[in-house]
PDB file of C-alpha atoms in Angstrom:
ATOM      1  CA  UNK A   1      -1.950 -32.080  88.548  1.00 32.00           C
ATOM      2  CA  UNK A   2      -3.361 -29.920  85.873  1.00 32.00           C
ATOM      3  CA  UNK A   3      -7.171 -30.454  85.227  1.00 33.00           C
ATOM      4  CA  UNK A   4      -7.767 -27.524  82.993  1.00 37.00           C
ATOM      5  CA  UNK A   5     -10.042 -27.763  79.936  1.00 38.00           C
ATOM      6  CA  UNK A   6      -8.293 -29.892  77.309  1.00 40.00           C
ATOM      7  CA  UNK A   7      -4.868 -28.505  78.268  1.00 40.00           C
ATOM      8  CA  UNK A   8      -1.429 -29.797  77.733  1.00 40.00           C
ATOM      9  CA  UNK A   9       1.719 -28.812  79.658  1.00 36.00           C
ATOM     10  CA  UNK A  10       1.545 -25.291  78.292  1.00 35.00           C
ATOM     11  CA  UNK A  11      -1.941 -24.744  79.473  1.00 40.00           C
ATOM     12  CA  UNK A  12      -3.523 -24.162  76.266  1.00 46.00           C
ATOM     13  CA  UNK A  13      -6.161 -26.270  74.730  1.00 48.00           C
ATOM     14  CA  UNK A  14      -4.906 -28.571  71.914  1.00 57.00           C
ATOM     15  CA  UNK A  15      -1.956 -26.548  71.595  1.00 53.00           C
ATOM     16  CA  UNK A  16      -0.316 -26.774  68.061  1.00 48.00           C
ATOM     17  CA  UNK A  17       3.516 -27.086  67.787  1.00 54.00           C
ATOM     18  CA  UNK A  18       5.619 -25.815  64.937  1.00 53.00           C
ATOM     19  CA  UNK A  19       6.374 -29.416  64.165  1.00 51.00           C
ATOM     20  CA  UNK A  20       2.656 -30.471  64.029  1.00 47.00           C
ATOM     21  CA  UNK A  21       1.935 -27.566  61.827  1.00 44.00           C
ATOM     22  CA  UNK A  22       4.757 -28.451  59.332  1.00 43.00           C
ATOM     23  CA  UNK A  23       3.825 -32.019  59.368  1.00 45.00           C
ATOM     24  CA  UNK A  24       0.154 -31.403  58.527  1.00 45.00           C
ATOM     25  CA  UNK A  25       1.270 -29.345  55.497  1.00 44.00           C
ATOM     26  CA  UNK A  26       2.362 -32.568  53.794  1.00 52.00           C
ATOM     27  CA  UNK A  27      -1.154 -32.893  52.248  1.00 66.00           C
ATOM     28  CA  UNK A  28      -3.637 -30.281  53.474  1.00 81.00           C
ATOM     29  CA  UNK A  29      -2.233 -27.058  54.870  1.00 78.00           C
ATOM     30  CA  UNK A  30      -4.176 -25.715  57.967  1.00 78.00           C
ATOM     31  CA  UNK A  31      -6.438 -22.783  57.539  1.00 81.00           C
ATOM     32  CA  UNK A  32      -6.031 -19.740  59.844  1.00 77.00           C
ATOM     33  CA  UNK A  33      -9.414 -19.189  61.361  1.00 74.00           C
ATOM     34  CA  UNK A  34     -11.086 -15.940  60.009  1.00 68.00           C
ATOM     35  CA  UNK A  35     -13.699 -15.804  62.718  1.00 62.00           C
ATOM     36  CA  UNK A  36     -13.615 -16.136  66.592  1.00 54.00           C
ATOM     37  CA  UNK A  37     -17.045 -17.518  66.436  1.00 51.00           C
ATOM     38  CA  UNK A  38     -17.521 -21.046  65.736  1.00 47.00           C
ATOM     39  CA  UNK A  39     -20.844 -22.588  66.987  1.00 44.00           C
ATOM     40  CA  UNK A  40     -20.651 -26.279  66.535  1.00 49.00           C
ATOM     41  CA  UNK A  41     -24.012 -27.668  65.690  1.00 48.00           C
ATOM     42  CA  UNK A  42     -25.501 -24.218  66.089  1.00 54.00           C
ATOM     43  CA  UNK A  43     -26.744 -23.755  69.678  1.00 57.00           C
ATOM     44  CA  UNK A  44     -25.777 -27.424  70.746  1.00 79.00           C
ATOM     45  CA  UNK A  45     -22.880 -27.883  73.114  1.00 90.00           C
ATOM     46  CA  UNK A  46     -20.701 -31.051  73.075  1.00 94.00           C
ATOM     47  CA  UNK A  47     -18.422 -31.641  76.111  1.00 96.00           C
ATOM     48  CA  UNK A  48     -16.471 -34.686  77.522  1.00 97.00           C
ATOM     49  CA  UNK A  49     -14.718 -35.151  80.940  1.00 97.00           C
ATOM     50  CA  UNK A  50     -11.876 -37.681  80.710  1.00 97.00           C
ATOM     51  CA  UNK A  51     -10.878 -39.348  84.023  1.00 96.00           C
ATOM     52  CA  UNK A  52      -8.078 -41.893  84.290  1.00 94.00           C
ATOM     53  CA  UNK A  53      -8.068 -44.046  87.419  1.00 91.00           C
ATOM     54  CA  UNK A  54      -4.358 -44.566  87.183  1.00 88.00           C
ATOM     55  CA  UNK A  55      -1.615 -42.186  85.660  1.00 79.00           C
ATOM     56  CA  UNK A  56      -1.031 -43.996  82.475  1.00 81.00           C
ATOM     57  CA  UNK A  57      -0.329 -40.836  80.321  1.00 91.00           C
ATOM     58  CA  UNK A  58      -3.048 -42.152  77.805  1.00 93.00           C
ATOM     59  CA  UNK A  59      -2.390 -40.683  74.325  1.00 95.00           C
ATOM     60  CA  UNK A  60      -5.482 -39.690  72.381  1.00 97.00           C
ATOM     61  CA  UNK A  61      -6.081 -38.011  69.040  1.00 97.00           C
ATOM     62  CA  UNK A  62      -9.253 -36.123  67.982  1.00 97.00           C
ATOM     63  CA  UNK A  63     -11.028 -36.429  64.815  1.00 98.00           C
ATOM     64  CA  UNK A  64     -14.516 -36.177  63.299  1.00 97.00           C
ATOM     65  CA  UNK A  65     -17.184 -38.535  62.014  1.00 97.00           C
ATOM     66  CA  UNK A  66     -19.939 -37.958  59.480  1.00 97.00           C
ATOM     67  CA  UNK A  67     -23.490 -38.881  59.967  1.00 95.00           C
ATOM     68  CA  UNK A  68     -25.669 -41.379  57.864  1.00 90.00           C
ATOM     69  CA  UNK A  69     -25.430 -41.796  55.040  1.00 88.00           C
ATOM     70  CA  UNK A  70     -21.668 -42.077  55.456  1.00 89.00           C
ATOM     71  CA  UNK A  71     -19.601 -41.552  52.355  1.00 88.00           C
ATOM     72  CA  UNK A  72     -17.865 -44.790  51.515  1.00 86.00           C
ATOM     73  CA  UNK A  73     -14.637 -42.918  50.664  1.00 90.00           C
ATOM     74  CA  UNK A  74     -14.546 -40.727  53.807  1.00 94.00           C
ATOM     75  CA  UNK A  75     -11.189 -40.833  55.909  1.00 95.00           C
ATOM     76  CA  UNK A  76     -10.822 -39.622  59.365  1.00 96.00           C
ATOM     77  CA  UNK A  77      -7.695 -37.705  60.168  1.00 96.00           C
ATOM     78  CA  UNK A  78      -5.973 -36.504  63.291  1.00 96.00           C
ATOM     79  CA  UNK A  79      -6.708 -32.941  63.937  1.00 96.00           C
ATOM     80  CA  UNK A  80      -5.584 -32.691  67.481  1.00 96.00           C
ATOM     81  CA  UNK A  81      -3.673 -34.486  70.307  1.00 96.00           C
ATOM     82  CA  UNK A  82      -4.409 -34.867  73.806  1.00 95.00           C
ATOM     83  CA  UNK A  83      -2.594 -36.827  76.768  1.00 94.00           C
ATOM     84  CA  UNK A  84      -4.702 -37.723  79.735  1.00 94.00           C
ATOM     85  CA  UNK A  85      -2.792 -38.243  83.067  1.00 92.00           C
ATOM     86  CA  UNK A  86      -5.535 -37.632  85.532  1.00 91.00           C
ATOM     87  CA  UNK A  87      -8.639 -35.608  84.600  1.00 94.00           C
ATOM     88  CA  UNK A  88      -9.311 -33.535  81.527  1.00 95.00           C
ATOM     89  CA  UNK A  89     -12.474 -31.522  80.569  1.00 96.00           C
ATOM     90  CA  UNK A  90     -13.029 -30.562  76.979  1.00 96.00           C
ATOM     91  CA  UNK A  91     -15.707 -28.193  75.600  1.00 95.00           C
ATOM     92  CA  UNK A  92     -15.542 -28.875  71.994  1.00 94.00           C
ATOM     93  CA  UNK A  93     -17.429 -25.871  71.025  1.00 91.00           C
ATOM     94  CA  UNK A  94     -14.669 -23.904  72.655  1.00 90.00           C
ATOM     95  CA  UNK A  95     -11.587 -25.952  72.464  1.00 92.00           C
ATOM     96  CA  UNK A  96     -11.962 -27.551  69.086  1.00 93.00           C
ATOM     97  CA  UNK A  97     -14.770 -25.942  67.146  1.00 93.00           C
ATOM     98  CA  UNK A  98     -16.211 -27.530  63.872  1.00 94.00           C
ATOM     99  CA  UNK A  99     -15.704 -26.147  60.431  1.00 94.00           C
ATOM    100  CA  UNK A 100     -16.294 -27.117  56.777  1.00 96.00           C
ATOM    101  CA  UNK A 101     -13.071 -27.648  54.969  1.00 96.00           C
ATOM    102  CA  UNK A 102     -12.114 -28.030  51.399  1.00 97.00           C
ATOM    103  CA  UNK A 103      -8.918 -28.361  49.430  1.00 96.00           C
ATOM    104  CA  UNK A 104      -7.845 -28.605  45.893  1.00 96.00           C
ATOM    105  CA  UNK A 105      -4.547 -30.212  45.047  1.00 94.00           C
ATOM    106  CA  UNK A 106      -2.777 -29.799  41.678  1.00 94.00           C
ATOM    107  CA  UNK A 107      -0.862 -32.763  40.471  1.00 93.00           C
ATOM    108  CA  UNK A 108       2.921 -32.321  40.875  1.00 92.00           C
ATOM    109  CA  UNK A 109       2.601 -29.370  43.430  1.00 91.00           C
ATOM    110  CA  UNK A 110       3.798 -29.572  47.056  1.00 89.00           C
ATOM    111  CA  UNK A 111       0.481 -29.202  48.921  1.00 89.00           C
ATOM    112  CA  UNK A 112      -3.265 -28.452  48.325  1.00 93.00           C
ATOM    113  CA  UNK A 113      -4.851 -25.005  48.409  1.00 94.00           C
ATOM    114  CA  UNK A 114      -7.475 -25.040  51.485  1.00 95.00           C
ATOM    115  CA  UNK A 115     -10.181 -22.980  52.701  1.00 95.00           C
ATOM    116  CA  UNK A 116     -12.830 -23.186  55.543  1.00 95.00           C
ATOM    117  CA  UNK A 117     -16.090 -21.920  56.528  1.00 94.00           C
ATOM    118  CA  UNK A 118     -17.665 -21.967  60.063  1.00 92.00           C
ATOM    119  CA  UNK A 119     -20.146 -24.906  60.743  1.00 93.00           C
ATOM    120  CA  UNK A 120     -23.560 -23.971  62.174  1.00 91.00           C
ATOM    121  CA  UNK A 121     -25.773 -26.553  60.580  1.00 93.00           C
ATOM    122  CA  UNK A 122     -25.947 -29.110  57.804  1.00 95.00           C
ATOM    123  CA  UNK A 123     -27.649 -26.769  55.672  1.00 95.00           C
ATOM    124  CA  UNK A 124     -25.164 -24.026  55.737  1.00 96.00           C
ATOM    125  CA  UNK A 125     -24.978 -21.883  52.515  1.00 97.00           C
ATOM    126  CA  UNK A 126     -21.482 -20.786  51.358  1.00 97.00           C
ATOM    127  CA  UNK A 127     -18.938 -20.844  48.635  1.00 97.00           C
ATOM    128  CA  UNK A 128     -15.279 -21.530  48.916  1.00 97.00           C
ATOM    129  CA  UNK A 129     -12.868 -20.419  46.029  1.00 97.00           C
ATOM    130  CA  UNK A 130      -9.929 -22.785  46.064  1.00 97.00           C
ATOM    131  CA  UNK A 131      -8.245 -21.772  42.751  1.00 96.00           C
ATOM    132  CA  UNK A 132      -9.214 -18.973  40.313  1.00 96.00           C
ATOM    133  CA  UNK A 133     -11.044 -21.804  38.334  1.00 95.00           C
ATOM    134  CA  UNK A 134     -12.453 -24.159  41.255  1.00 98.00           C
ATOM    135  CA  UNK A 135     -15.057 -22.680  43.397  1.00 98.00           C
ATOM    136  CA  UNK A 136     -17.015 -25.174  45.500  1.00 98.00           C
ATOM    137  CA  UNK A 137     -20.456 -24.489  47.017  1.00 98.00           C
ATOM    138  CA  UNK A 138     -22.556 -25.888  49.790  1.00 98.00           C
ATOM    139  CA  UNK A 139     -26.312 -25.710  50.708  1.00 98.00           C
ATOM    140  CA  UNK A 140     -28.934 -28.143  52.250  1.00 97.00           C
ATOM    141  CA  UNK A 141     -28.389 -30.696  49.412  1.00 97.00           C
ATOM    142  CA  UNK A 142     -24.558 -30.919  50.124  1.00 97.00           C
ATOM    143  CA  UNK A 143     -21.442 -29.926  48.539  1.00 98.00           C
ATOM    144  CA  UNK A 144     -21.666 -29.055  44.718  1.00 98.00           C
ATOM    145  CA  UNK A 145     -18.447 -29.385  42.689  1.00 98.00           C
ATOM    146  CA  UNK A 146     -17.742 -27.314  39.474  1.00 97.00           C
ATOM    147  CA  UNK A 147     -16.448 -28.725  36.162  1.00 97.00           C
ATOM    148  CA  UNK A 148     -12.811 -28.913  36.402  1.00 97.00           C
ATOM    149  CA  UNK A 149     -10.073 -31.126  35.017  1.00 96.00           C
ATOM    150  CA  UNK A 150      -9.978 -34.300  37.301  1.00 95.00           C
ATOM    151  CA  UNK A 151      -6.629 -35.412  35.934  1.00 95.00           C
ATOM    152  CA  UNK A 152      -5.022 -32.235  36.841  1.00 96.00           C
ATOM    153  CA  UNK A 153      -6.806 -31.470  40.266  1.00 96.00           C
ATOM    154  CA  UNK A 154      -7.777 -33.602  43.203  1.00 95.00           C
ATOM    155  CA  UNK A 155     -10.796 -31.861  45.222  1.00 96.00           C
ATOM    156  CA  UNK A 156     -11.376 -33.003  48.768  1.00 96.00           C
ATOM    157  CA  UNK A 157     -14.135 -31.774  51.049  1.00 97.00           C
ATOM    158  CA  UNK A 158     -15.429 -32.449  54.561  1.00 97.00           C
ATOM    159  CA  UNK A 159     -14.844 -31.159  58.072  1.00 97.00           C
ATOM    160  CA  UNK A 160     -11.984 -29.389  59.890  1.00 96.00           C
ATOM    161  CA  UNK A 161     -11.334 -28.736  63.587  1.00 95.00           C
ATOM    162  CA  UNK A 162      -9.473 -26.032  65.420  1.00 92.00           C
ATOM    163  CA  UNK A 163      -9.310 -22.564  66.924  1.00 87.00           C
ATOM    164  CA  UNK A 164      -6.566 -20.327  65.427  1.00 84.00           C
ATOM    165  CA  UNK A 165      -5.577 -22.960  63.014  1.00 90.00           C
ATOM    166  CA  UNK A 166      -8.091 -25.433  61.376  1.00 93.00           C
ATOM    167  CA  UNK A 167      -6.932 -28.910  60.432  1.00 94.00           C
ATOM    168  CA  UNK A 168      -8.683 -31.316  58.182  1.00 95.00           C
ATOM    169  CA  UNK A 169     -10.529 -33.976  60.398  1.00 97.00           C
ATOM    170  CA  UNK A 170     -12.936 -35.727  57.957  1.00 97.00           C
ATOM    171  CA  UNK A 171     -11.803 -35.726  54.234  1.00 96.00           C
ATOM    172  CA  UNK A 172     -13.977 -36.914  51.321  1.00 96.00           C
ATOM    173  CA  UNK A 173     -12.627 -37.057  47.791  1.00 95.00           C
ATOM    174  CA  UNK A 174     -14.910 -35.309  45.263  1.00 95.00           C
ATOM    175  CA  UNK A 175     -15.242 -35.586  41.438  1.00 95.00           C
ATOM    176  CA  UNK A 176     -16.041 -32.909  38.782  1.00 97.00           C
ATOM    177  CA  UNK A 177     -19.550 -31.740  38.521  1.00 97.00           C
ATOM    178  CA  UNK A 178     -20.776 -33.959  41.365  1.00 96.00           C
ATOM    179  CA  UNK A 179     -22.812 -33.338  44.408  1.00 96.00           C
ATOM    180  CA  UNK A 180     -21.695 -34.780  47.618  1.00 96.00           C
ATOM    181  CA  UNK A 181     -23.658 -34.983  50.857  1.00 97.00           C
ATOM    182  CA  UNK A 182     -21.651 -35.023  53.963  1.00 97.00           C
ATOM    183  CA  UNK A 183     -23.549 -34.182  57.218  1.00 97.00           C
ATOM    184  CA  UNK A 184     -21.861 -33.745  60.550  1.00 96.00           C
ATOM    185  CA  UNK A 185     -22.067 -36.724  62.908  1.00 96.00           C
ATOM    186  CA  UNK A 186     -19.852 -35.953  66.037  1.00 96.00           C
ATOM    187  CA  UNK A 187     -16.622 -35.787  67.518  1.00 97.00           C
ATOM    188  CA  UNK A 188     -14.290 -38.920  67.997  1.00 98.00           C
ATOM    189  CA  UNK A 189     -11.331 -39.603  70.365  1.00 98.00           C
ATOM    190  CA  UNK A 190      -9.319 -42.434  69.552  1.00 98.00           C
ATOM    191  CA  UNK A 191      -6.306 -44.006  71.235  1.00 96.00           C
ATOM    192  CA  UNK A 192      -3.046 -43.033  69.499  1.00 95.00           C
ATOM    193  CA  UNK A 193      -1.065 -45.635  67.766  1.00 89.00           C
ATOM    194  CA  UNK A 194       1.933 -43.876  69.520  1.00 87.00           C
ATOM    195  CA  UNK A 195       3.452 -42.402  66.369  1.00 90.00           C
ATOM    196  CA  UNK A 196       0.457 -40.444  65.095  1.00 93.00           C
ATOM    197  CA  UNK A 197       0.829 -36.710  64.325  1.00 92.00           C
ATOM    198  CA  UNK A 198      -1.661 -34.090  63.098  1.00 93.00           C
ATOM    199  CA  UNK A 199      -2.685 -34.970  59.454  1.00 92.00           C
ATOM    200  CA  UNK A 200      -2.278 -38.716  59.818  1.00 93.00           C
ATOM    201  CA  UNK A 201      -5.232 -41.026  58.935  1.00 94.00           C
ATOM    202  CA  UNK A 202      -7.123 -42.519  61.768  1.00 95.00           C
ATOM    203  CA  UNK A 203      -7.737 -46.307  61.263  1.00 93.00           C
ATOM    204  CA  UNK A 204     -10.585 -48.749  62.065  1.00 92.00           C
ATOM    205  CA  UNK A 205      -8.127 -50.728  64.125  1.00 94.00           C
ATOM    206  CA  UNK A 206      -7.819 -48.021  66.677  1.00 96.00           C
ATOM    207  CA  UNK A 207     -10.036 -48.080  69.864  1.00 97.00           C
ATOM    208  CA  UNK A 208     -12.245 -45.020  69.430  1.00 98.00           C
ATOM    209  CA  UNK A 209     -15.210 -43.426  71.108  1.00 98.00           C
ATOM    210  CA  UNK A 210     -17.686 -41.381  69.104  1.00 97.00           C
ATOM    211  CA  UNK A 211     -19.625 -38.475  70.505  1.00 97.00           C
ATOM    212  CA  UNK A 212     -22.573 -37.238  68.563  1.00 96.00           C
ATOM    213  CA  UNK A 213     -23.038 -33.446  68.502  1.00 95.00           C
ATOM    214  CA  UNK A 214     -25.009 -31.880  71.414  1.00 93.00           C
ATOM    215  CA  UNK A 215     -24.324 -34.178  74.415  1.00 95.00           C
ATOM    216  CA  UNK A 216     -22.342 -34.288  77.485  1.00 97.00           C
ATOM    217  CA  UNK A 217     -20.100 -37.325  77.865  1.00 98.00           C
ATOM    218  CA  UNK A 218     -17.832 -38.978  80.443  1.00 98.00           C
ATOM    219  CA  UNK A 219     -14.904 -41.220  79.322  1.00 98.00           C
ATOM    220  CA  UNK A 220     -13.421 -43.131  82.131  1.00 97.00           C
ATOM    221  CA  UNK A 221     -10.240 -45.378  81.991  1.00 96.00           C
ATOM    222  CA  UNK A 222      -9.947 -48.023  84.708  1.00 94.00           C
ATOM    223  CA  UNK A 223      -6.855 -49.475  86.274  1.00 91.00           C
ATOM    224  CA  UNK A 224      -6.087 -51.437  83.134  1.00 91.00           C
ATOM    225  CA  UNK A 225      -6.320 -48.557  80.972  1.00 90.00           C
ATOM    226  CA  UNK A 226      -9.654 -49.691  79.323  1.00 94.00           C
ATOM    227  CA  UNK A 227     -11.937 -46.717  78.360  1.00 96.00           C
ATOM    228  CA  UNK A 228     -15.573 -46.599  78.778  1.00 97.00           C
ATOM    229  CA  UNK A 229     -17.746 -43.723  77.342  1.00 98.00           C
ATOM    230  CA  UNK A 230     -21.119 -42.883  78.865  1.00 97.00           C
ATOM    231  CA  UNK A 231     -23.675 -40.050  78.298  1.00 96.00           C
ATOM    232  CA  UNK A 232     -24.217 -37.815  81.418  1.00 90.00           C
TER     233      UNK A 232
END
């Protein structure tokens, strides 16, 4: 069976279908990557090998977690899907790189305006123009929100994952004229509820395995389908 890196039946890592793309646009449209370079955690490399003892077609979803201090209103979201039949190897830097992600939703409209910036460290300095009147900035102190009408716009910031298309993976609601510190924690794989698609929330009731940036991991599923994560 296929054991290529993070691949599905098409042989493409975390391939996005037209249905996935349309479904994610319900809230936060994906952003087309503007750069082929996305060094997750700077020079750090994060990988995981997933091995299933029995072919259970284990459905997983990929999301992201913030580091401490964790924003109380942060929400993990499905950014990619992966089925494990036998053995899968994922190089997250290559297959699902990390981006800063921001969105501004205007009340009554169909979807938010979204933008991304490649992640290299928690101290990245950049600005993202979401609308003509809303530009968010980031530096070592965190995200800085401009003054805007909070009754008319909802601004959300956090992290996205993806290669050609970047999807929201960790979302934090922001307020006008506020500073929000959100540092990168690590990748998370969770067992799918069975109906989850890209853009859906990941809940605390799902079995999940967190992988802080910069390590090599092994996730094994035994004959009962129970998963165990170790650092190698």
